[in-house]
Amino acid sequence: MKNFIISLLSITLALGSCTKGFLDTEPITDLTDENFYTTPEDAYTALVGCYDGLQIIWAEGISLPVAAEVLSDNCFGGTGNADGFGYQMLDEFDRLRSPADQNIFGPNWEAYYKAVYRCNVLIGKLDDIEWGNETDLRLIYEAEARFIRAYLYFDMVRLWGNIPLLTEPSSENIPQSTSEEVYGVIAGDLQFAIGHLPSTAYAAQSTDTYGRVTKWAAEGLMGRVFLYYTGYYNQSDLVGLVDRGTALNYLEDIIANGGYALVEHYANLWPASLEDYVGEDNQETIFAIKYTYTSDYDGNTDGNHWLVMLGMREQWSFPYGNGWGGATVNPKLWNTYSDADSRKAASIIAIQEEQINFTNQSRQREYTGYYNKKYTPLVDEEGNSIAVNNGAVNFMIGQFQDYVSIRYADILLMAAELGSANAQLYFDAVRQRAYGDNFTALPATPARIMNERHLEFALEGIRYWDLLRQGVNQAANTIAENTFVLNGGQQVSKVINASKINETQGLQQIPYNQINLSNGVLVQNTGW
């Protein structure tokens, strides 16, 4: 693990690069771990460093929102026809598909542990701060840091299963902990966050606090963690700390007291709706990872570096910008939607249906005619990058769309799934927005709720985890594919074997360089 442990201050936290609301602050260049933690202002600066660590976990490697879609039944690997086959290796759960990409998650592994380290340092130093008459901040800052740590570990344990578990700064080469031990820390951190973060309703929040963790975000993440852990591991409660009723109560608290609501028109949740876009930090956003356009090649890493992977391969068509053609959308997803469902056109760029003159099939691998509309680079009518128009260095690292991790619609559907007395009301609210005047009520059965989650959250990085928590075998059979795609304009067979998914249990490969660095202390996941 020592390769991941870095001094929080020696890397300056990249603080000067963060320009959205709460992340505005100045860099630290001449302080050390020993002399820094003395005032509440120091603690605040270190807390910003924790948020910054979360912001950059996907700056290199492969982002989880992209990977989770490639791993699911929503998308294929895509990318350029002359590129390596790393995304196909993920999509097909087969490391022999691209033997050169055994460290595809390597940069992410390092970034996650660096971010965890920042949180651990701050949590461990809080008692050294001279809080004066601001003692209330101590618990709030700890709650925020522990939420971020829980968020990081939840990503990691879902990806890699048994992982090294660090709750304080350490350079030891430690073995992997069990998943139960990791989830124990996640649940404990979220319980602390829920108990100590302010209960500020959405309408009372200010632009100065947008992007910061709230009690509602902690409760929402706890609901998600509960459903995944109990489903994937076939347990009745979350490591003995949270039972079903408690998880539901957290979600009901958000609904009753959080002040959130569904945005009126589904399409307006996403920037591709242009002038109708309701904007970031809207009334449906419970928690988002913030980005801005000031990334550069001099150490400022605060842009959305992964968005470009989802753009149409090297071609723009207003308002959609060019990108690298990753995670091409499976036509089965397009066909899953009813034409009366407004989410169909709001979620997916449909080349033929939108009469886009796409001429770059020769450069696109696994072309399907469909791309992600929710997360895609945008251009003006002349084809100029909106990010560059705003001052970005280039369209690749300067994208600034936030990743909305938890939406209010998710809270409603999780509460319905957990058996709320208002389950039908919550289920209907989500569907009424989607269908408008074409809405017809259906009973809120478990199967229909799960199907609604598929339609509501398609291409948002949620589907894969929803499949796994229904059982690995069921997920494998749903993801398995035997069809045809176009590689460089030529029809080729595309096969995803359920046996590969079952063999890996849906987990991903631990980067081989990390196994080598650990001198064999780390054990690779089965199937990889």
Short mmCIF file of C-alpha atoms in Angstrom, two decimals:
data_model
loop_
_atom_site.label_atom_id
_atom_site.label_comp_id
_atom_site.label_asym_id
_atom_site.label_seq_id
_atom_site.Cartn_x
_atom_site.Cartn_y
_atom_site.Cartn_z
CA MET A 1 0.00 0.00 0.00
CA LYS A 2 2.94 2.37 0.48
CA ASN A 3 2.90 3.24 -3.23
CA PHE A 4 -0.49 4.85 -2.71
CA ILE A 5 0.37 6.77 0.46
CA ILE A 6 1.30 10.36 -0.25
CA SER A 7 1.51 13.42 1.92
CA LEU A 8 -1.75 15.33 1.80
CA LEU A 9 0.07 18.61 1.59
CA SER A 10 3.07 17.67 -0.51
CA ILE A 11 0.76 17.39 -3.52
CA THR A 12 -0.90 20.73 -2.59
CA LEU A 13 -4.36 19.13 -2.69
CA ALA A 14 -4.88 20.63 -6.14
CA LEU A 15 -6.99 23.13 -4.24
CA GLY A 16 -6.25 26.09 -6.40
CA SER A 17 -7.79 24.35 -9.38
CA CYS A 18 -11.27 23.95 -7.89
CA THR A 19 -13.57 26.77 -8.92
CA LYS A 20 -17.13 25.62 -8.21
CA GLY A 21 -18.64 27.06 -5.04
CA PHE A 22 -17.37 25.17 -2.03
CA LEU A 23 -14.24 24.06 -3.87
CA ASP A 24 -12.92 27.63 -4.21
CA THR A 25 -9.75 28.05 -2.14
CA GLU A 26 -6.04 28.73 -2.47
CA PRO A 27 -3.30 26.10 -2.84
CA ILE A 28 -0.99 25.10 -0.02
CA THR A 29 2.64 24.82 -1.06
CA ASP A 30 4.88 25.26 1.97
CA LEU A 31 3.20 23.50 4.88
CA THR A 32 3.74 20.01 6.27
CA ASP A 33 1.58 17.36 7.85
CA GLU A 34 3.11 18.20 11.22
CA ASN A 35 2.57 21.98 11.35
CA PHE A 36 -0.62 22.38 9.36
CA TYR A 37 -3.52 21.11 11.49
CA THR A 38 -3.97 23.84 14.08
CA THR A 39 -7.00 25.99 13.18
CA PRO A 40 -10.54 25.42 11.90
CA GLU A 41 -9.42 27.06 8.67
CA ASP A 42 -6.72 24.41 8.29
CA ALA A 43 -9.30 21.70 8.82
CA TYR A 44 -11.57 23.28 6.22
CA THR A 45 -8.75 23.36 3.69
CA ALA A 46 -7.97 19.70 4.35
CA LEU A 47 -11.67 18.90 3.98
CA VAL A 48 -11.63 20.52 0.56
CA GLY A 49 -8.71 18.20 -0.18
CA CYS A 50 -10.97 15.24 0.61
CA TYR A 51 -13.57 16.48 -1.85
CA ASP A 52 -10.82 17.05 -4.39
CA GLY A 53 -9.65 13.48 -3.90
CA LEU A 54 -13.17 12.28 -4.69
CA GLN A 55 -13.30 14.55 -7.72
CA ILE A 56 -10.22 13.02 -9.38
CA ILE A 57 -10.78 9.27 -8.84
CA TRP A 58 -11.81 8.92 -12.49
CA ALA A 59 -9.47 11.48 -14.07
CA GLU A 60 -7.37 8.62 -15.46
CA GLY A 61 -7.98 4.94 -16.05
CA ILE A 62 -11.64 4.13 -16.62
CA SER A 63 -14.40 5.94 -14.79
CA LEU A 64 -16.96 3.96 -12.85
CA PRO A 65 -19.97 5.62 -14.58
CA VAL A 66 -18.56 4.47 -17.94
CA ALA A 67 -17.35 1.07 -16.76
CA ALA A 68 -20.65 0.25 -15.05
CA GLU A 69 -22.54 0.84 -18.30
CA VAL A 70 -20.08 -1.23 -20.34
CA LEU A 71 -20.39 -4.06 -17.80
CA SER A 72 -24.20 -3.95 -17.92
CA ASP A 73 -26.67 -4.95 -20.62
CA ASN A 74 -27.09 -1.29 -21.60
CA CYS A 75 -23.88 -0.84 -23.60
CA PHE A 76 -21.07 -2.50 -25.49
CA GLY A 77 -17.43 -1.49 -25.15
CA GLY A 78 -17.23 0.60 -28.30
CA THR A 79 -14.25 3.02 -28.79
CA GLY A 80 -12.24 3.44 -31.98
CA ASN A 81 -11.88 0.67 -34.51
CA ALA A 82 -8.08 0.91 -34.31
CA ASP A 83 -7.94 1.13 -30.50
CA GLY A 84 -6.92 -1.61 -28.11
CA PHE A 85 -9.52 -4.03 -26.82
CA GLY A 86 -9.58 -3.01 -23.15
CA TYR A 87 -13.22 -2.00 -23.22
CA GLN A 88 -14.13 -5.29 -24.92
CA MET A 89 -12.23 -7.12 -22.17
CA LEU A 90 -14.51 -5.46 -19.64
CA ASP A 91 -17.66 -5.93 -21.69
CA GLU A 92 -16.99 -9.64 -22.21
CA PHE A 93 -15.47 -10.34 -18.77
CA ASP A 94 -12.50 -11.97 -20.47
CA ARG A 95 -8.92 -10.89 -19.73
CA LEU A 96 -7.64 -12.81 -22.77
CA ARG A 97 -9.56 -10.37 -24.95
CA SER A 98 -6.86 -7.80 -24.21
CA PRO A 99 -3.82 -9.25 -22.37
CA ALA A 100 -2.09 -5.86 -22.57
CA ASP A 101 -4.77 -4.24 -20.36
CA GLN A 102 -4.32 -6.10 -17.08
CA ASN A 103 -3.88 -2.76 -15.31
CA ILE A 104 -6.86 -1.02 -16.85
CA PHE A 105 -8.09 0.04 -13.39
CA GLY A 106 -4.57 0.80 -12.15
CA PRO A 107 -4.85 4.61 -12.07
CA ASN A 108 -8.24 4.32 -10.37
CA TRP A 109 -6.95 1.95 -7.67
CA GLU A 110 -4.21 4.45 -6.82
CA ALA A 111 -6.56 7.46 -6.95
CA TYR A 112 -9.10 5.79 -4.67
CA TYR A 113 -6.50 4.98 -2.04
CA LYS A 114 -5.01 8.45 -2.24
CA ALA A 115 -8.46 9.91 -1.63
CA VAL A 116 -9.03 7.51 1.29
CA TYR A 117 -5.68 8.60 2.71
CA ARG A 118 -6.72 12.24 2.69
CA CYS A 119 -9.89 11.39 4.58
CA ASN A 120 -8.00 9.27 7.10
CA VAL A 121 -5.45 12.01 7.74
CA LEU A 122 -8.11 14.64 8.37
CA ILE A 123 -10.16 12.37 10.63
CA GLY A 124 -7.06 11.53 12.63
CA LYS A 125 -6.00 15.18 13.03
CA LEU A 126 -9.31 16.69 14.12
CA ASP A 127 -8.45 16.41 17.81
CA ASP A 128 -5.30 18.48 17.20
CA ILE A 129 -7.33 21.48 16.01
CA GLU A 130 -7.91 24.45 18.32
CA TRP A 131 -11.63 24.82 17.63
CA GLY A 132 -12.31 27.72 20.01
CA ASN A 133 -15.99 28.64 19.78
CA GLU A 134 -16.44 26.60 16.55
CA THR A 135 -16.57 23.15 18.13
CA ASP A 136 -19.73 22.35 16.17
CA LEU A 137 -17.62 22.31 13.00
CA ARG A 138 -15.52 19.42 14.25
CA LEU A 139 -18.32 16.87 14.03
CA ILE A 140 -19.58 18.29 10.74
CA TYR A 141 -16.14 18.06 9.11
CA GLU A 142 -15.65 14.53 10.40
CA ALA A 143 -19.09 13.57 9.09
CA GLU A 144 -18.25 14.92 5.62
CA ALA A 145 -14.89 13.14 5.53
CA ARG A 146 -16.47 9.88 6.67
CA PHE A 147 -19.19 10.12 4.01
CA ILE A 148 -16.52 10.57 1.35
CA ARG A 149 -14.57 7.60 2.71
CA ALA A 150 -17.73 5.49 2.70
CA TYR A 151 -18.49 6.56 -0.88
CA LEU A 152 -14.97 5.58 -1.98
CA TYR A 153 -15.00 2.20 -0.26
CA PHE A 154 -18.47 1.40 -1.63
CA ASP A 155 -17.16 1.91 -5.16
CA MET A 156 -14.07 -0.17 -4.43
CA VAL A 157 -15.74 -3.11 -2.72
CA ARG A 158 -18.30 -3.41 -5.52
CA LEU A 159 -15.56 -3.38 -8.15
CA TRP A 160 -12.94 -5.57 -6.49
CA GLY A 161 -14.62 -7.43 -3.61
CA ASN A 162 -12.08 -8.08 -0.85
CA ILE A 163 -9.77 -5.08 -0.63
CA PRO A 164 -7.17 -3.66 1.80
CA LEU A 165 -9.09 -1.68 4.43
CA LEU A 166 -7.39 1.39 5.90
CA THR A 167 -9.11 3.61 8.46
CA GLU A 168 -5.99 5.53 9.46
CA PRO A 169 -2.87 6.65 7.56
CA SER A 170 -0.55 3.69 7.06
CA SER A 171 2.26 2.53 4.79
CA GLU A 172 1.89 -1.13 5.70
CA ASN A 173 1.51 -3.78 3.02
CA ILE A 174 -1.71 -5.18 4.47
CA PRO A 175 -3.79 -8.10 3.18
CA GLN A 176 -7.33 -7.79 1.89
CA SER A 177 -10.17 -7.51 4.36
CA THR A 178 -13.40 -9.39 3.91
CA SER A 179 -16.29 -7.64 2.23
CA GLU A 180 -18.19 -7.81 5.53
CA GLU A 181 -15.42 -5.87 7.26
CA VAL A 182 -15.41 -3.22 4.53
CA TYR A 183 -19.19 -2.84 4.66
CA GLY A 184 -18.94 -2.52 8.43
CA VAL A 185 -16.78 0.58 7.99
CA ILE A 186 -19.06 1.94 5.24
CA ALA A 187 -22.17 1.52 7.38
CA GLY A 188 -20.47 2.98 10.46
CA ASP A 189 -19.23 5.99 8.53
CA LEU A 190 -22.67 6.66 7.08
CA GLN A 191 -24.35 6.29 10.47
CA PHE A 192 -21.95 8.90 11.85
CA ALA A 193 -22.58 11.20 8.89
CA ILE A 194 -26.36 10.88 9.25
CA GLY A 195 -26.13 11.67 12.95
CA HIS A 196 -23.95 14.77 12.64
CA LEU A 197 -24.69 16.52 9.35
CA PRO A 198 -27.17 19.43 9.37
CA SER A 199 -30.75 18.75 8.30
CA THR A 200 -30.90 21.67 5.89
CA ALA A 201 -33.81 21.35 3.46
CA TYR A 202 -33.05 21.90 -0.23
CA ALA A 203 -34.73 25.32 -0.43
CA ALA A 204 -32.57 26.59 2.45
CA GLN A 205 -29.29 25.45 0.90
CA SER A 206 -27.06 28.08 -0.69
CA THR A 207 -24.70 28.16 -3.63
CA ASP A 208 -21.84 28.22 -1.12
CA THR A 209 -22.76 24.71 0.02
CA TYR A 210 -23.71 23.09 -3.29
CA GLY A 211 -21.52 20.07 -3.77
CA ARG A 212 -21.04 19.49 -0.04
CA VAL A 213 -22.39 16.39 1.61
CA THR A 214 -25.75 16.67 3.38
CA LYS A 215 -27.59 14.42 5.79
CA TRP A 216 -29.89 13.57 2.88
CA ALA A 217 -26.97 12.38 0.76
CA ALA A 218 -25.78 10.14 3.61
CA GLU A 219 -29.27 8.69 4.09
CA GLY A 220 -29.64 8.11 0.35
CA LEU A 221 -26.28 6.39 0.08
CA MET A 222 -27.15 4.21 3.07
CA GLY A 223 -30.29 3.05 1.27
CA ARG A 224 -28.24 2.17 -1.81
CA VAL A 225 -25.59 0.36 0.25
CA PHE A 226 -28.27 -1.61 2.14
CA LEU A 227 -29.98 -2.78 -1.04
CA TYR A 228 -26.72 -3.78 -2.72
CA TYR A 229 -25.19 -5.59 0.24
CA THR A 230 -28.33 -7.50 1.19
CA GLY A 231 -29.01 -8.40 -2.44
CA TYR A 232 -25.53 -9.34 -3.68
CA TYR A 233 -24.60 -11.24 -0.51
CA ASN A 234 -28.12 -12.54 0.16
CA GLN A 235 -28.29 -11.08 3.68
CA SER A 236 -31.25 -9.81 5.70
CA ASP A 237 -29.47 -6.75 7.11
CA LEU A 238 -26.37 -4.62 6.61
CA VAL A 239 -23.67 -6.33 8.72
CA GLY A 240 -25.93 -6.24 11.77
CA LEU A 241 -25.94 -2.42 11.84
CA VAL A 242 -28.89 -1.49 9.63
CA ASP A 243 -32.05 -3.52 9.09
CA ARG A 244 -34.66 -3.11 6.39
CA GLY A 245 -36.94 -0.89 8.46
CA THR A 246 -34.10 1.45 9.41
CA ALA A 247 -32.95 1.73 5.80
CA LEU A 248 -36.50 2.60 4.75
CA ASN A 249 -36.80 5.18 7.53
CA TYR A 250 -33.71 6.96 6.21
CA LEU A 251 -35.29 7.24 2.77
CA GLU A 252 -38.66 8.33 4.16
CA ASP A 253 -36.84 11.08 6.08
CA ILE A 254 -35.47 12.48 2.81
CA ILE A 255 -38.91 12.38 1.20
CA ALA A 256 -40.66 14.01 4.17
CA ASN A 257 -38.05 16.57 5.22
CA GLY A 258 -35.39 17.03 2.54
CA GLY A 259 -37.34 19.48 0.41
CA TYR A 260 -36.48 17.70 -2.84
CA ALA A 261 -38.81 17.05 -5.76
CA LEU A 262 -38.85 15.61 -9.25
CA VAL A 263 -37.95 18.06 -12.01
CA GLU A 264 -41.11 18.53 -14.09
CA HIS A 265 -39.75 17.31 -17.42
CA TYR A 266 -37.32 14.41 -17.49
CA ALA A 267 -35.32 15.65 -20.49
CA ASN A 268 -34.54 18.90 -18.70
CA LEU A 269 -32.36 17.05 -16.19
CA TRP A 270 -29.64 16.80 -18.83
CA PRO A 271 -27.51 19.48 -20.56
CA ALA A 272 -28.48 18.21 -24.02
CA SER A 273 -31.88 19.87 -23.47
CA LEU A 274 -30.00 23.17 -24.00
CA GLU A 275 -32.07 26.21 -22.96
CA ASP A 276 -34.55 23.97 -21.14
CA TYR A 277 -31.84 22.44 -18.93
CA VAL A 278 -32.71 23.08 -15.28
CA GLY A 279 -29.03 23.22 -14.38
CA GLU A 280 -26.82 21.50 -11.88
CA ASP A 281 -27.74 21.47 -8.18
CA ASN A 282 -31.42 21.38 -9.11
CA GLN A 283 -34.22 20.20 -6.80
CA GLU A 284 -33.70 16.56 -7.81
CA THR A 285 -29.97 16.37 -7.11
CA ILE A 286 -29.27 14.71 -3.76
CA PHE A 287 -25.53 14.31 -4.34
CA ALA A 288 -23.21 15.02 -7.26
CA ILE A 289 -19.49 14.89 -7.90
CA LYS A 290 -18.61 18.38 -9.07
CA TYR A 291 -16.54 19.30 -12.12
CA THR A 292 -15.48 22.50 -13.80
CA TYR A 293 -13.72 23.52 -17.02
CA THR A 294 -10.33 24.69 -15.64
CA SER A 295 -8.41 21.41 -15.94
CA ASP A 296 -5.00 21.84 -17.53
CA TYR A 297 -1.78 19.90 -17.98
CA ASP A 298 -0.02 21.70 -15.11
CA GLY A 299 -1.58 19.80 -12.23
CA ASN A 300 -5.11 21.20 -12.16
CA THR A 301 -7.40 18.18 -12.48
CA ASP A 302 -10.93 19.34 -11.84
CA GLY A 303 -12.67 18.69 -15.14
CA ASN A 304 -14.83 15.77 -16.18
CA HIS A 305 -12.13 13.83 -18.03
CA TRP A 306 -14.32 10.81 -18.78
CA LEU A 307 -17.23 12.51 -20.54
CA VAL A 308 -15.36 12.60 -23.84
CA MET A 309 -15.29 8.79 -23.88
CA LEU A 310 -19.05 8.77 -24.47
CA GLY A 311 -19.21 11.22 -27.38
CA MET A 312 -19.86 10.16 -30.97
CA ARG A 313 -16.65 8.91 -32.53
CA GLU A 314 -14.75 11.90 -33.92
CA GLN A 315 -17.83 13.65 -35.29
CA TRP A 316 -20.18 16.31 -33.99
CA SER A 317 -23.78 17.04 -34.83
CA PHE A 318 -25.32 19.97 -32.97
CA PRO A 319 -25.77 19.87 -30.05
CA TYR A 320 -23.77 16.66 -29.61
CA GLY A 321 -20.00 16.96 -29.54
CA ASN A 322 -17.34 14.60 -30.80
CA GLY A 323 -15.66 12.07 -28.56
CA TRP A 324 -14.12 8.63 -28.53
CA GLY A 325 -17.20 6.48 -29.09
CA GLY A 326 -16.97 4.43 -25.91
CA ALA A 327 -19.90 2.51 -24.42
CA THR A 328 -22.03 2.40 -27.56
CA VAL A 329 -25.63 1.80 -26.54
CA ASN A 330 -27.14 -1.64 -27.10
CA PRO A 331 -30.17 -1.30 -29.40
CA LYS A 332 -32.06 -3.53 -26.96
CA LEU A 333 -32.11 -0.63 -24.52
CA TRP A 334 -33.68 1.68 -27.11
CA ASN A 335 -36.28 -0.97 -27.88
CA THR A 336 -37.01 -1.56 -24.19
CA TYR A 337 -38.67 1.85 -23.96
CA SER A 338 -42.19 2.52 -25.08
CA ASP A 339 -42.47 5.31 -27.63
CA ALA A 340 -44.79 7.02 -25.14
CA ASP A 341 -41.98 7.14 -22.56
CA SER A 342 -40.27 10.54 -22.65
CA ARG A 343 -37.12 9.00 -21.20
CA LYS A 344 -36.40 7.19 -24.46
CA ALA A 345 -35.42 10.23 -26.49
CA ALA A 346 -34.02 12.01 -23.43
CA SER A 347 -31.56 9.23 -22.63
CA ILE A 348 -30.23 8.06 -25.99
CA ILE A 349 -28.79 9.76 -29.07
CA ALA A 350 -30.44 7.88 -31.95
CA ILE A 351 -28.51 8.42 -35.19
CA GLN A 352 -31.17 7.32 -37.67
CA GLU A 353 -34.18 8.49 -35.70
CA GLU A 354 -32.69 11.97 -35.24
CA GLN A 355 -31.52 12.02 -38.89
CA ILE A 356 -27.90 12.59 -37.93
CA ASN A 357 -25.53 12.23 -40.88
CA PHE A 358 -22.95 10.09 -39.10
CA THR A 359 -20.11 9.36 -41.53
CA ASN A 360 -17.46 7.94 -39.23
CA GLN A 361 -18.55 4.32 -39.01
CA SER A 362 -15.17 3.33 -40.42
CA ARG A 363 -13.52 4.66 -37.25
CA GLN A 364 -16.05 3.32 -34.75
CA ARG A 365 -15.87 -0.10 -33.12
CA GLU A 366 -19.15 -1.80 -32.14
CA TYR A 367 -21.25 0.84 -33.83
CA THR A 368 -24.93 0.43 -33.03
CA GLY A 369 -26.47 3.72 -34.09
CA TYR A 370 -27.02 4.76 -30.48
CA TYR A 371 -25.00 6.84 -27.97
CA ASN A 372 -25.42 8.18 -24.45
CA LYS A 373 -27.35 11.48 -24.46
CA LYS A 374 -27.34 12.11 -20.70
CA TYR A 375 -23.57 12.32 -20.53
CA THR A 376 -22.05 13.57 -23.76
CA PRO A 377 -19.88 16.52 -24.84
CA LEU A 378 -21.81 19.43 -26.33
CA VAL A 379 -21.03 21.88 -29.13
CA ASP A 380 -22.55 25.08 -30.49
CA GLU A 381 -24.16 25.29 -33.94
CA GLU A 382 -20.75 25.79 -35.56
CA GLY A 383 -19.34 22.70 -33.90
CA ASN A 384 -17.27 24.56 -31.32
CA SER A 385 -16.89 22.83 -27.98
CA ILE A 386 -19.05 24.42 -25.28
CA ALA A 387 -16.31 23.57 -22.77
CA VAL A 388 -13.69 25.41 -24.84
CA ASN A 389 -16.09 28.32 -25.34
CA ASN A 390 -16.17 28.60 -21.54
CA GLY A 391 -12.39 28.71 -21.31
CA ALA A 392 -11.32 25.04 -21.21
CA VAL A 393 -7.85 24.12 -22.47
CA ASN A 394 -9.46 21.60 -24.82
CA PHE A 395 -12.60 19.49 -25.19
CA MET A 396 -10.93 16.37 -23.78
CA ILE A 397 -10.14 17.45 -20.22
CA GLY A 398 -12.29 20.57 -19.94
CA GLN A 399 -15.77 19.04 -19.85
CA PHE A 400 -17.62 20.33 -16.79
CA GLN A 401 -20.84 18.34 -16.48
CA ASP A 402 -21.29 17.08 -12.90
CA TYR A 403 -21.86 13.42 -12.23
CA VAL A 404 -25.23 13.21 -10.48
CA SER A 405 -24.71 10.21 -8.23
CA ILE A 406 -28.01 10.22 -6.31
CA ARG A 407 -31.27 11.66 -7.65
CA TYR A 408 -34.57 12.11 -5.84
CA ALA A 409 -36.20 9.64 -8.24
CA ASP A 410 -33.81 7.02 -6.87
CA ILE A 411 -34.93 7.80 -3.32
CA LEU A 412 -38.56 7.27 -4.31
CA LEU A 413 -37.94 3.98 -6.06
CA MET A 414 -35.66 2.63 -3.32
CA ALA A 415 -38.32 3.45 -0.73
CA ALA A 416 -40.95 1.72 -2.85
CA GLU A 417 -38.70 -1.32 -3.20
CA LEU A 418 -38.17 -1.49 0.56
CA GLY A 419 -41.91 -1.68 1.14
CA SER A 420 -42.98 1.86 1.99
CA ALA A 421 -46.68 2.30 2.79
CA ASN A 422 -46.53 4.91 0.02
CA ALA A 423 -44.82 2.61 -2.50
CA GLN A 424 -47.57 2.97 -5.10
CA LEU A 425 -47.54 6.76 -4.77
CA TYR A 426 -43.76 6.93 -5.23
CA PHE A 427 -43.82 4.51 -8.14
CA ASP A 428 -46.60 6.43 -9.86
CA ALA A 429 -44.81 9.78 -9.42
CA VAL A 430 -41.77 8.56 -11.34
CA ARG A 431 -43.87 7.02 -14.09
CA GLN A 432 -46.26 9.96 -14.40
CA ARG A 433 -43.37 12.25 -15.22
CA ALA A 434 -42.09 9.80 -17.82
CA TYR A 435 -45.41 9.23 -19.60
CA GLY A 436 -47.25 12.52 -19.07
CA ASP A 437 -50.72 12.38 -20.62
CA ASN A 438 -50.05 8.77 -21.67
CA PHE A 439 -49.64 7.58 -18.08
CA THR A 440 -51.51 4.44 -17.08
CA ALA A 441 -51.21 3.20 -13.51
CA LEU A 442 -49.65 -0.21 -12.88
CA PRO A 443 -49.30 -2.03 -9.55
CA ALA A 444 -45.94 -1.37 -7.91
CA THR A 445 -44.71 -4.96 -7.83
CA PRO A 446 -41.02 -5.75 -7.14
CA ALA A 447 -40.46 -6.74 -10.77
CA ARG A 448 -42.05 -3.53 -12.08
CA ILE A 449 -40.06 -1.39 -9.65
CA MET A 450 -36.82 -2.97 -10.88
CA ASN A 451 -37.86 -2.49 -14.49
CA GLU A 452 -38.67 1.13 -13.75
CA ARG A 453 -35.20 1.58 -12.31
CA HIS A 454 -33.78 0.29 -15.59
CA LEU A 455 -35.72 2.86 -17.60
CA GLU A 456 -35.26 5.76 -15.17
CA PHE A 457 -31.51 5.41 -14.56
CA ALA A 458 -30.28 4.00 -17.87
CA LEU A 459 -26.77 5.22 -18.78
CA GLU A 460 -26.19 6.76 -15.33
CA GLY A 461 -23.89 4.03 -13.98
CA ILE A 462 -26.56 2.31 -11.86
CA ARG A 463 -27.92 -0.58 -13.94
CA TYR A 464 -25.00 -3.01 -13.46
CA TRP A 465 -25.22 -2.86 -9.69
CA ASP A 466 -29.00 -3.29 -9.82
CA LEU A 467 -28.47 -6.44 -11.86
CA LEU A 468 -25.84 -7.91 -9.55
CA ARG A 469 -27.93 -7.42 -6.44
CA GLN A 470 -30.66 -9.56 -8.00
CA GLY A 471 -28.20 -12.45 -8.09
CA VAL A 472 -25.05 -13.01 -10.15
CA ASN A 473 -26.59 -15.79 -12.21
CA GLN A 474 -29.62 -13.68 -13.11
CA ALA A 475 -27.33 -10.76 -13.94
CA ALA A 476 -25.16 -13.00 -16.12
CA ASN A 477 -28.13 -14.29 -18.09
CA THR A 478 -29.44 -10.74 -18.59
CA ILE A 479 -26.08 -9.37 -19.75
CA ALA A 480 -25.20 -12.35 -21.98
CA GLU A 481 -25.33 -11.45 -25.66
CA ASN A 482 -25.05 -13.08 -29.06
CA THR A 483 -25.63 -10.50 -31.76
CA PHE A 484 -23.93 -8.46 -34.49
CA VAL A 485 -22.30 -5.02 -34.42
CA LEU A 486 -20.35 -2.95 -36.92
CA ASN A 487 -16.58 -2.70 -36.53
CA GLY A 488 -15.20 -0.15 -38.98
CA GLY A 489 -18.42 -0.46 -40.96
CA GLN A 490 -18.15 -4.26 -41.24
CA GLN A 491 -20.64 -6.59 -39.54
CA VAL A 492 -19.05 -8.84 -36.93
CA SER A 493 -20.34 -11.20 -34.27
CA LYS A 494 -20.57 -9.95 -30.67
CA VAL A 495 -20.71 -12.60 -27.94
CA ILE A 496 -20.83 -12.14 -24.17
CA ASN A 497 -20.88 -15.44 -22.30
CA ALA A 498 -22.86 -15.74 -19.07
CA SER A 499 -20.28 -18.27 -17.85
CA LYS A 500 -17.59 -15.56 -17.74
CA ILE A 501 -19.74 -13.32 -15.57
CA ASN A 502 -20.57 -16.20 -13.25
CA GLU A 503 -16.90 -17.17 -13.04
CA THR A 504 -15.87 -13.68 -11.94
CA GLN A 505 -18.96 -13.20 -9.75
CA GLY A 506 -19.29 -9.83 -11.44
CA LEU A 507 -16.07 -8.55 -9.82
CA GLN A 508 -13.27 -6.89 -11.76
CA GLN A 509 -9.58 -7.60 -11.87
CA ILE A 510 -7.32 -6.08 -9.28
CA PRO A 511 -4.53 -4.32 -11.21
CA TYR A 512 -1.72 -6.83 -11.67
CA ASN A 513 0.93 -4.23 -10.93
CA GLN A 514 -0.56 -3.82 -7.47
CA ILE A 515 -0.45 -7.57 -6.86
CA ASN A 516 3.21 -7.55 -7.89
CA LEU A 517 3.98 -4.54 -5.68
CA SER A 518 2.38 -6.32 -2.74
CA ASN A 519 4.73 -9.29 -3.18
CA GLY A 520 1.75 -11.59 -3.41
CA VAL A 521 -0.08 -10.27 -0.36
CA LEU A 522 -2.97 -9.25 -2.61
CA VAL A 523 -4.88 -12.14 -4.19
CA GLN A 524 -6.43 -11.76 -7.65
CA ASN A 525 -10.17 -12.25 -8.09
CA THR A 526 -11.35 -15.52 -9.58
CA GLY A 527 -11.65 -15.43 -13.35
CA TRP A 528 -9.06 -12.73 -13.83
#
